[in-house]
mmCIF file of C-alpha atoms in Angstrom:
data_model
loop_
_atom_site.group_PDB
_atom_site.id
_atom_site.type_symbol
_atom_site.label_atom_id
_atom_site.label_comp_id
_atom_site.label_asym_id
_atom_site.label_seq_id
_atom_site.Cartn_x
_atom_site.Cartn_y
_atom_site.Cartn_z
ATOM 1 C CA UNK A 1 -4.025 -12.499 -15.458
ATOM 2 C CA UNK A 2 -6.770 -10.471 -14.056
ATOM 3 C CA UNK A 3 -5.721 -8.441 -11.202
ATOM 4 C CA UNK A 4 -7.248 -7.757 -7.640
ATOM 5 C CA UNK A 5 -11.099 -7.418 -7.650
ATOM 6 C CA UNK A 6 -12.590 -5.751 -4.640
ATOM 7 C CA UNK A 7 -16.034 -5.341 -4.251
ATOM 8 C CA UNK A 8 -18.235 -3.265 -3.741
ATOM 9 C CA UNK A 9 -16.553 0.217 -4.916
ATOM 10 C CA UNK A 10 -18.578 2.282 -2.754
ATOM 11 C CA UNK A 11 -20.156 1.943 0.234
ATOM 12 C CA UNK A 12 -22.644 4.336 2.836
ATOM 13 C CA UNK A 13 -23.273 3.066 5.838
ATOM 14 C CA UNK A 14 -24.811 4.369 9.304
ATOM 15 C CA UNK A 15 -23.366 4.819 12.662
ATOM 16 C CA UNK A 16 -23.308 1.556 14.647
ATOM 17 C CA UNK A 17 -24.154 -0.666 11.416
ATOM 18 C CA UNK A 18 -21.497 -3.534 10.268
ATOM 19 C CA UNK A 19 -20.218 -4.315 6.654
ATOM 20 C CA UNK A 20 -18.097 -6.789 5.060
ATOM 21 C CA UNK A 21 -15.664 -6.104 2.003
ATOM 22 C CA UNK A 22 -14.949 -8.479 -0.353
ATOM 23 C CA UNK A 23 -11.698 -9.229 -1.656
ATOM 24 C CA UNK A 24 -10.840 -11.473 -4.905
ATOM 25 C CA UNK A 25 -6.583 -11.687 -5.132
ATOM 26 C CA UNK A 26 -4.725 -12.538 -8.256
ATOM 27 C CA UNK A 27 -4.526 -16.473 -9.168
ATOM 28 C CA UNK A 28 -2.003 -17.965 -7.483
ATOM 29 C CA UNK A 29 -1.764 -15.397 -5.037
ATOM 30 C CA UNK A 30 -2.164 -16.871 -1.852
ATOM 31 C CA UNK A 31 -1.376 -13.796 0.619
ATOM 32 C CA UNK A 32 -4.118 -11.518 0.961
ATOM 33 C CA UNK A 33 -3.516 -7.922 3.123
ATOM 34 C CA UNK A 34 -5.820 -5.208 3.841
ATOM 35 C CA UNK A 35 -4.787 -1.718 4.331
ATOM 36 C CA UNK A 36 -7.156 1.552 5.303
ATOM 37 C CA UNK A 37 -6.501 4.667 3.578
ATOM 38 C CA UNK A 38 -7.368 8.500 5.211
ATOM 39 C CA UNK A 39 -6.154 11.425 4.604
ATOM 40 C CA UNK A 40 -5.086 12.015 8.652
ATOM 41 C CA UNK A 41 -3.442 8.808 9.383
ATOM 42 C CA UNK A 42 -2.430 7.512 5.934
ATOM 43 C CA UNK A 43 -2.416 3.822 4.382
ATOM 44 C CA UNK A 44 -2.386 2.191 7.913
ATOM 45 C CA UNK A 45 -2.109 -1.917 7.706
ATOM 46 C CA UNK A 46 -4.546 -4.070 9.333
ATOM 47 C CA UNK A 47 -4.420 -7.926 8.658
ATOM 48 C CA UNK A 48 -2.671 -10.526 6.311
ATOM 49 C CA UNK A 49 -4.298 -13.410 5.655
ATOM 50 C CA UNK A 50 -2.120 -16.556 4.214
ATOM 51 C CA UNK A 51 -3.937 -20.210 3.738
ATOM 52 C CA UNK A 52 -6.740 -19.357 5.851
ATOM 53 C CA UNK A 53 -4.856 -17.861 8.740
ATOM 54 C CA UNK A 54 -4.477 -14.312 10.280
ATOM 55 C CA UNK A 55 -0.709 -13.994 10.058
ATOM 56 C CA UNK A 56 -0.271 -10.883 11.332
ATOM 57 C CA UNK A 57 -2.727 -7.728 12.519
ATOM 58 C CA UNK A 58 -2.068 -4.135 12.567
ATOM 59 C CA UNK A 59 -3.168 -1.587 15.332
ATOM 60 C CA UNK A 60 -6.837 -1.874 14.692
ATOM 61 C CA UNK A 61 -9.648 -2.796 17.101
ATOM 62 C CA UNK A 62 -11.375 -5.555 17.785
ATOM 63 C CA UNK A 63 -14.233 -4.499 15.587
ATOM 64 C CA UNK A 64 -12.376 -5.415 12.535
ATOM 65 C CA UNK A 65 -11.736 -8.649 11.177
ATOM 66 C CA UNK A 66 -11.506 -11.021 8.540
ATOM 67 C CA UNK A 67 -11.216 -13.958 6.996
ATOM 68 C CA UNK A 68 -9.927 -16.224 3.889
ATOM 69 C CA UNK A 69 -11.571 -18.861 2.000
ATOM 70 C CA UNK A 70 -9.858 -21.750 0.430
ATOM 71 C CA UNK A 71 -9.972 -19.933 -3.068
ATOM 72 C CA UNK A 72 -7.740 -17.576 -1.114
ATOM 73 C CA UNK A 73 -10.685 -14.886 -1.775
ATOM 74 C CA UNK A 74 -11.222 -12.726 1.266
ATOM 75 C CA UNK A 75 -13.424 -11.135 3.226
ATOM 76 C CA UNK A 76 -13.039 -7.929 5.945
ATOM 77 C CA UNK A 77 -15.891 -6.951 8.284
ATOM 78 C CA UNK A 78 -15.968 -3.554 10.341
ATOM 79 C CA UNK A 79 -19.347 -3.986 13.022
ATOM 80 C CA UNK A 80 -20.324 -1.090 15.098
ATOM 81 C CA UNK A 81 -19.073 1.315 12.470
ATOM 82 C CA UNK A 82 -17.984 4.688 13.696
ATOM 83 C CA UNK A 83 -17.704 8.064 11.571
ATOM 84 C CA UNK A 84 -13.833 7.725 11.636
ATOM 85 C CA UNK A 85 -13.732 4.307 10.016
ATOM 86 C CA UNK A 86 -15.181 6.497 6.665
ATOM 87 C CA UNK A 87 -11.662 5.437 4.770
ATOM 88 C CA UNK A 88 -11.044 3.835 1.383
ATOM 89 C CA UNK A 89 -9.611 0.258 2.109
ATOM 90 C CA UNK A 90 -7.841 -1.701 -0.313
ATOM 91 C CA UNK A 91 -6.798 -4.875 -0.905
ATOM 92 C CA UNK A 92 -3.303 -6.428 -1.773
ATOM 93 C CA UNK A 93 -2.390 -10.245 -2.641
ATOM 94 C CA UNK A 94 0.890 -11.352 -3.175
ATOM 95 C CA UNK A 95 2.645 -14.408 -3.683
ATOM 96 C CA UNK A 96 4.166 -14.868 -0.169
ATOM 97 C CA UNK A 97 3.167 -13.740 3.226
ATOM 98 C CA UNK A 98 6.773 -12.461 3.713
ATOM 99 C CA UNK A 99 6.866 -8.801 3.087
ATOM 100 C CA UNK A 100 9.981 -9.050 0.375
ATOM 101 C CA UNK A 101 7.608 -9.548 -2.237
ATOM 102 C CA UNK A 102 5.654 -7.063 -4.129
ATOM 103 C CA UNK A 103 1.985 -6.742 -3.265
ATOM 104 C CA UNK A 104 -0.951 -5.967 -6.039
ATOM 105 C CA UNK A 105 -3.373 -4.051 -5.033
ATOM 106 C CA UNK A 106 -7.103 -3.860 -5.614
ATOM 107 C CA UNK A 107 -9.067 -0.142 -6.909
ATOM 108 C CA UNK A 108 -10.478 -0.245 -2.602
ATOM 109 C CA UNK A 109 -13.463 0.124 -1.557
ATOM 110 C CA UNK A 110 -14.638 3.900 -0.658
ATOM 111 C CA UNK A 111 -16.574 3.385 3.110
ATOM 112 C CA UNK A 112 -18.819 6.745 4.447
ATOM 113 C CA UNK A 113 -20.321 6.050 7.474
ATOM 114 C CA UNK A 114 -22.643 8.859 7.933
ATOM 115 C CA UNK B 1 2.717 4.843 13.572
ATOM 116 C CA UNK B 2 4.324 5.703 9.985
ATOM 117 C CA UNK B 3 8.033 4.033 9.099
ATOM 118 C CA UNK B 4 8.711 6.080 5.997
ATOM 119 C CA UNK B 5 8.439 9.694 6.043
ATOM 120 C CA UNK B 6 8.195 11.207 2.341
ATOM 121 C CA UNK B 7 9.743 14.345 1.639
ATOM 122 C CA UNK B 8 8.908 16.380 -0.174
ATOM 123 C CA UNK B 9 5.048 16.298 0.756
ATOM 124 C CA UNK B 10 4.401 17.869 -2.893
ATOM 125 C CA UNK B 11 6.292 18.684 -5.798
ATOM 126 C CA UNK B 12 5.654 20.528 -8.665
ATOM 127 C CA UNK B 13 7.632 20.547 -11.944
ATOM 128 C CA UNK B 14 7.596 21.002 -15.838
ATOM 129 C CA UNK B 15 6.561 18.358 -18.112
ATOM 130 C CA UNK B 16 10.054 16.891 -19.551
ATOM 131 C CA UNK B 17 12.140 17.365 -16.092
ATOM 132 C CA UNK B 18 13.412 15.113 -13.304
ATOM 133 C CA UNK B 19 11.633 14.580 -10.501
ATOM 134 C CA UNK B 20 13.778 13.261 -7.290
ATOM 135 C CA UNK B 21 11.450 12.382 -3.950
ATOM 136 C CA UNK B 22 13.457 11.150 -0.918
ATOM 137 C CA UNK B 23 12.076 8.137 2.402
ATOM 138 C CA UNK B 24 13.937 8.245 5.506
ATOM 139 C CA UNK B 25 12.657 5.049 7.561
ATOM 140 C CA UNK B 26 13.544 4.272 11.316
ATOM 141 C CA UNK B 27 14.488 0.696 12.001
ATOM 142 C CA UNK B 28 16.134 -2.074 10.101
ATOM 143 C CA UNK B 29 14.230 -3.004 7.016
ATOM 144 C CA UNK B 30 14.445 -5.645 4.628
ATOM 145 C CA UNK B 31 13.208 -4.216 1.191
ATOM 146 C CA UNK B 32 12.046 -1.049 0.203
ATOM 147 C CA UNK B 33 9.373 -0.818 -2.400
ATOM 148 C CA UNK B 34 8.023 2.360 -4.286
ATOM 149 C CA UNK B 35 4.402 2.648 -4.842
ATOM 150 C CA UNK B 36 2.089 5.067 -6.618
ATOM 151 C CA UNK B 37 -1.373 6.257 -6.377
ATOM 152 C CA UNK B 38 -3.522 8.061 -9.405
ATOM 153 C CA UNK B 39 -6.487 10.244 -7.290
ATOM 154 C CA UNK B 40 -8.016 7.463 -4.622
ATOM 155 C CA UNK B 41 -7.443 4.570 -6.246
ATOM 156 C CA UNK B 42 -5.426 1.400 -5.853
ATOM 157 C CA UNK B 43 -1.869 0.988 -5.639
ATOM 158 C CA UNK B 44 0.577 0.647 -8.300
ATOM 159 C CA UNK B 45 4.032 -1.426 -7.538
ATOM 160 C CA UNK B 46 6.778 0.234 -8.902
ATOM 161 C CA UNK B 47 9.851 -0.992 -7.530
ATOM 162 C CA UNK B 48 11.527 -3.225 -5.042
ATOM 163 C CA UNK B 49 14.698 -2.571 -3.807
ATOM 164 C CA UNK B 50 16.250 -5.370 -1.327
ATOM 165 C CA UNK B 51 18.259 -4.311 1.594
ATOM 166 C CA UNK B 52 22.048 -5.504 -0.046
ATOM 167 C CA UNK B 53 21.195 -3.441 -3.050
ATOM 168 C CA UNK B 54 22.058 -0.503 -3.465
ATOM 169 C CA UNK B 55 20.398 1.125 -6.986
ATOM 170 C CA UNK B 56 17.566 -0.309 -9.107
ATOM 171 C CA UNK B 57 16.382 0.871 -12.595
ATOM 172 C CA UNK B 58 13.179 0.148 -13.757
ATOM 173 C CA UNK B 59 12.637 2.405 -17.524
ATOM 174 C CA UNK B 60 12.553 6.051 -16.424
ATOM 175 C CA UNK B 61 13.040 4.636 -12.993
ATOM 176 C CA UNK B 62 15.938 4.872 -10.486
ATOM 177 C CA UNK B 63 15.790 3.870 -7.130
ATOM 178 C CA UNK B 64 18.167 4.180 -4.693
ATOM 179 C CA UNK B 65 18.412 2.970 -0.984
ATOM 180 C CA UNK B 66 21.540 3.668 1.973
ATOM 181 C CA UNK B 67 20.769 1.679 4.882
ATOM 182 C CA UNK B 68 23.126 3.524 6.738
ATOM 183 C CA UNK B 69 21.255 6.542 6.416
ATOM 184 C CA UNK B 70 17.877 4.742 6.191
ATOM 185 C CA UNK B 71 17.064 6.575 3.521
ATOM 186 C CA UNK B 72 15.802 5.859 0.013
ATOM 187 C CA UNK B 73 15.201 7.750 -3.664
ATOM 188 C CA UNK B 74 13.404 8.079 -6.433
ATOM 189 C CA UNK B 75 14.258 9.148 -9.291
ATOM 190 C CA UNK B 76 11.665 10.049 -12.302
ATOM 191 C CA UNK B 77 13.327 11.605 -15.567
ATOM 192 C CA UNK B 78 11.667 12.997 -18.587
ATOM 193 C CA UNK B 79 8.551 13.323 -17.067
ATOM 194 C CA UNK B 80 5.540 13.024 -18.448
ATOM 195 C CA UNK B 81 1.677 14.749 -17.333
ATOM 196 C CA UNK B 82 0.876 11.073 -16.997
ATOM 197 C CA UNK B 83 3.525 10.339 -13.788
ATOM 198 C CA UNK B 84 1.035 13.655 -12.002
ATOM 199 C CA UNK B 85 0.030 11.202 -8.999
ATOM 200 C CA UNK B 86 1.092 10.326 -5.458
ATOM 201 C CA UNK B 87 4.233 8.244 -4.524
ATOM 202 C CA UNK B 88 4.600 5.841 -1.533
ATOM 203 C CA UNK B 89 7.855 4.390 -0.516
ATOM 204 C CA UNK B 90 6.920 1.287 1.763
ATOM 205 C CA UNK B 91 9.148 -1.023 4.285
ATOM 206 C CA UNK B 92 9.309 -4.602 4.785
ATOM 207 C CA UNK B 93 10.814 -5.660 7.546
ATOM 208 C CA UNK B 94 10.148 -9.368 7.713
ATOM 209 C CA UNK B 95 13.817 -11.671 6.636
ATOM 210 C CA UNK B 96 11.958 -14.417 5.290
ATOM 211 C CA UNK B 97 9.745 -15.798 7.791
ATOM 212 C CA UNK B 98 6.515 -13.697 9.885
ATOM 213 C CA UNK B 99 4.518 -10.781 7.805
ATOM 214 C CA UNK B 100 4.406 -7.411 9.359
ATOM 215 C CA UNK B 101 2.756 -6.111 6.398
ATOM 216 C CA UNK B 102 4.411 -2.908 4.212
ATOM 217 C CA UNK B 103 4.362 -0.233 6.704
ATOM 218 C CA UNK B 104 3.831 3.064 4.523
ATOM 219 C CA UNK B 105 5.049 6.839 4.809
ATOM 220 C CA UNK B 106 2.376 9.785 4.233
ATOM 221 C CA UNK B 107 3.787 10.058 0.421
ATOM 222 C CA UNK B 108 5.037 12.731 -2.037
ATOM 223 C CA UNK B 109 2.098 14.388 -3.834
ATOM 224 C CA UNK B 110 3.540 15.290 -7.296
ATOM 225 C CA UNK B 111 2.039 17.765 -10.126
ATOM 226 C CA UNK B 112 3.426 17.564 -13.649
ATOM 227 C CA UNK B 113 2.558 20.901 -15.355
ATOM 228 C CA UNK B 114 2.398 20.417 -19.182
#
């Protein structure tokens, strides 16, 4: 099986710009969760998407989201970016939205907001 | 805020040893899992420990968890240059219904010297 795509790898953005990361999960998979990664606050969680709907958000504001599509493939937007959201953010899909199973997790995307 | 709190924050050891990192968590949990991380990229499941377990082996693996001290350890023998990465131990708190997402501790940074 192929594993957890996430595209694009890298990323450089401006202050005040939006992007939108691109997630592909594992077939079958039908649980998608993103996590940010920095080297202050750590791997911090910050939504879990299962059949189409937000299950559950972390601590984040309003400036992220996301979304799934039917294919289960999803997508995370940051507008308004801000130096601190510079952060690798990676992907996980798993089988269940429960979090007793495993998660998989994509290579991330690297994000510098500059 | 971080549930698991690695310790140590980095280790160092000889190519061939043992290497033992500890997680102390905070509240109730329903699985533990053990996660590593080669230099910025994705995540790499490891093991899954549930809560009514009490040791898991996995190869060159050993896990074990004491929910009465919320803690948790891992246990890497006859290591190799190639195990030189960062470790995560991550909680899941959900029973079986609701996803809180893995809530993640800082990690143990660990160096195998050849």
């Amino acid at each position: 099986k192929a594993g957890v795509t996430q595209t694009p790898r890298y990323l450089i953005k401006t202050r005040g710009q939006q992007v939108t990361l691109s997630c592909s999960p594992i077939s079958g998979h039908r649980s998608v969760s993103w996590y940010q990664q920095t080297p202050g606050q750590g791997l911090q969680f910050l939504f879990e998407y299962f059949s189409e709907t937000q299950r559950n958000k972390g601590n984040f504001p309003g400036r992220f989201s996301g979304r799934q599509f039917s294919n289960s493939r999803s997508e995370m937007n940051v507008s308004t970016l801000e130096l601190g959201d510079s952060a690798l953010y990676l992907c996980a899909s798993s089988l269940a939205p429960e979090g007793n199973y495993e998660q998989y997790f994509g290579p991330g995307t690297r994000l510098t907001v500059t | 805020s971080q549930q698991g709190e690695e310790d140590p924050q980095a280790l160092s050891i000889q190519e061939g040893e043992n290497a033992t990192m500890n997680c102390s968590y905070k509240t109730s949990i329903n699985n533990l899992q053990w996660y590593r991380q080669n230099s910025g990229r994705g995540l790499v499941h490891l093991i899954l420990i549930r809560s009514n377990e009490r040791e898991k082996h996995s190869g060159r693996l050993r896990v074990t968890l004491d929910t009465s001290k919320k803690s948790s350890s891992l246990l890497i023998t006859a290591s190799r240059a190639a195990d030189t990465a960062s470790y995560f131990c991550a909680t899941g708190t959900s029973p079986g219904g609701g996803a809180d997402g893995l809530t993640f501790g800082k990690g143990t940074h660990l160096i195998i010297q050849p």
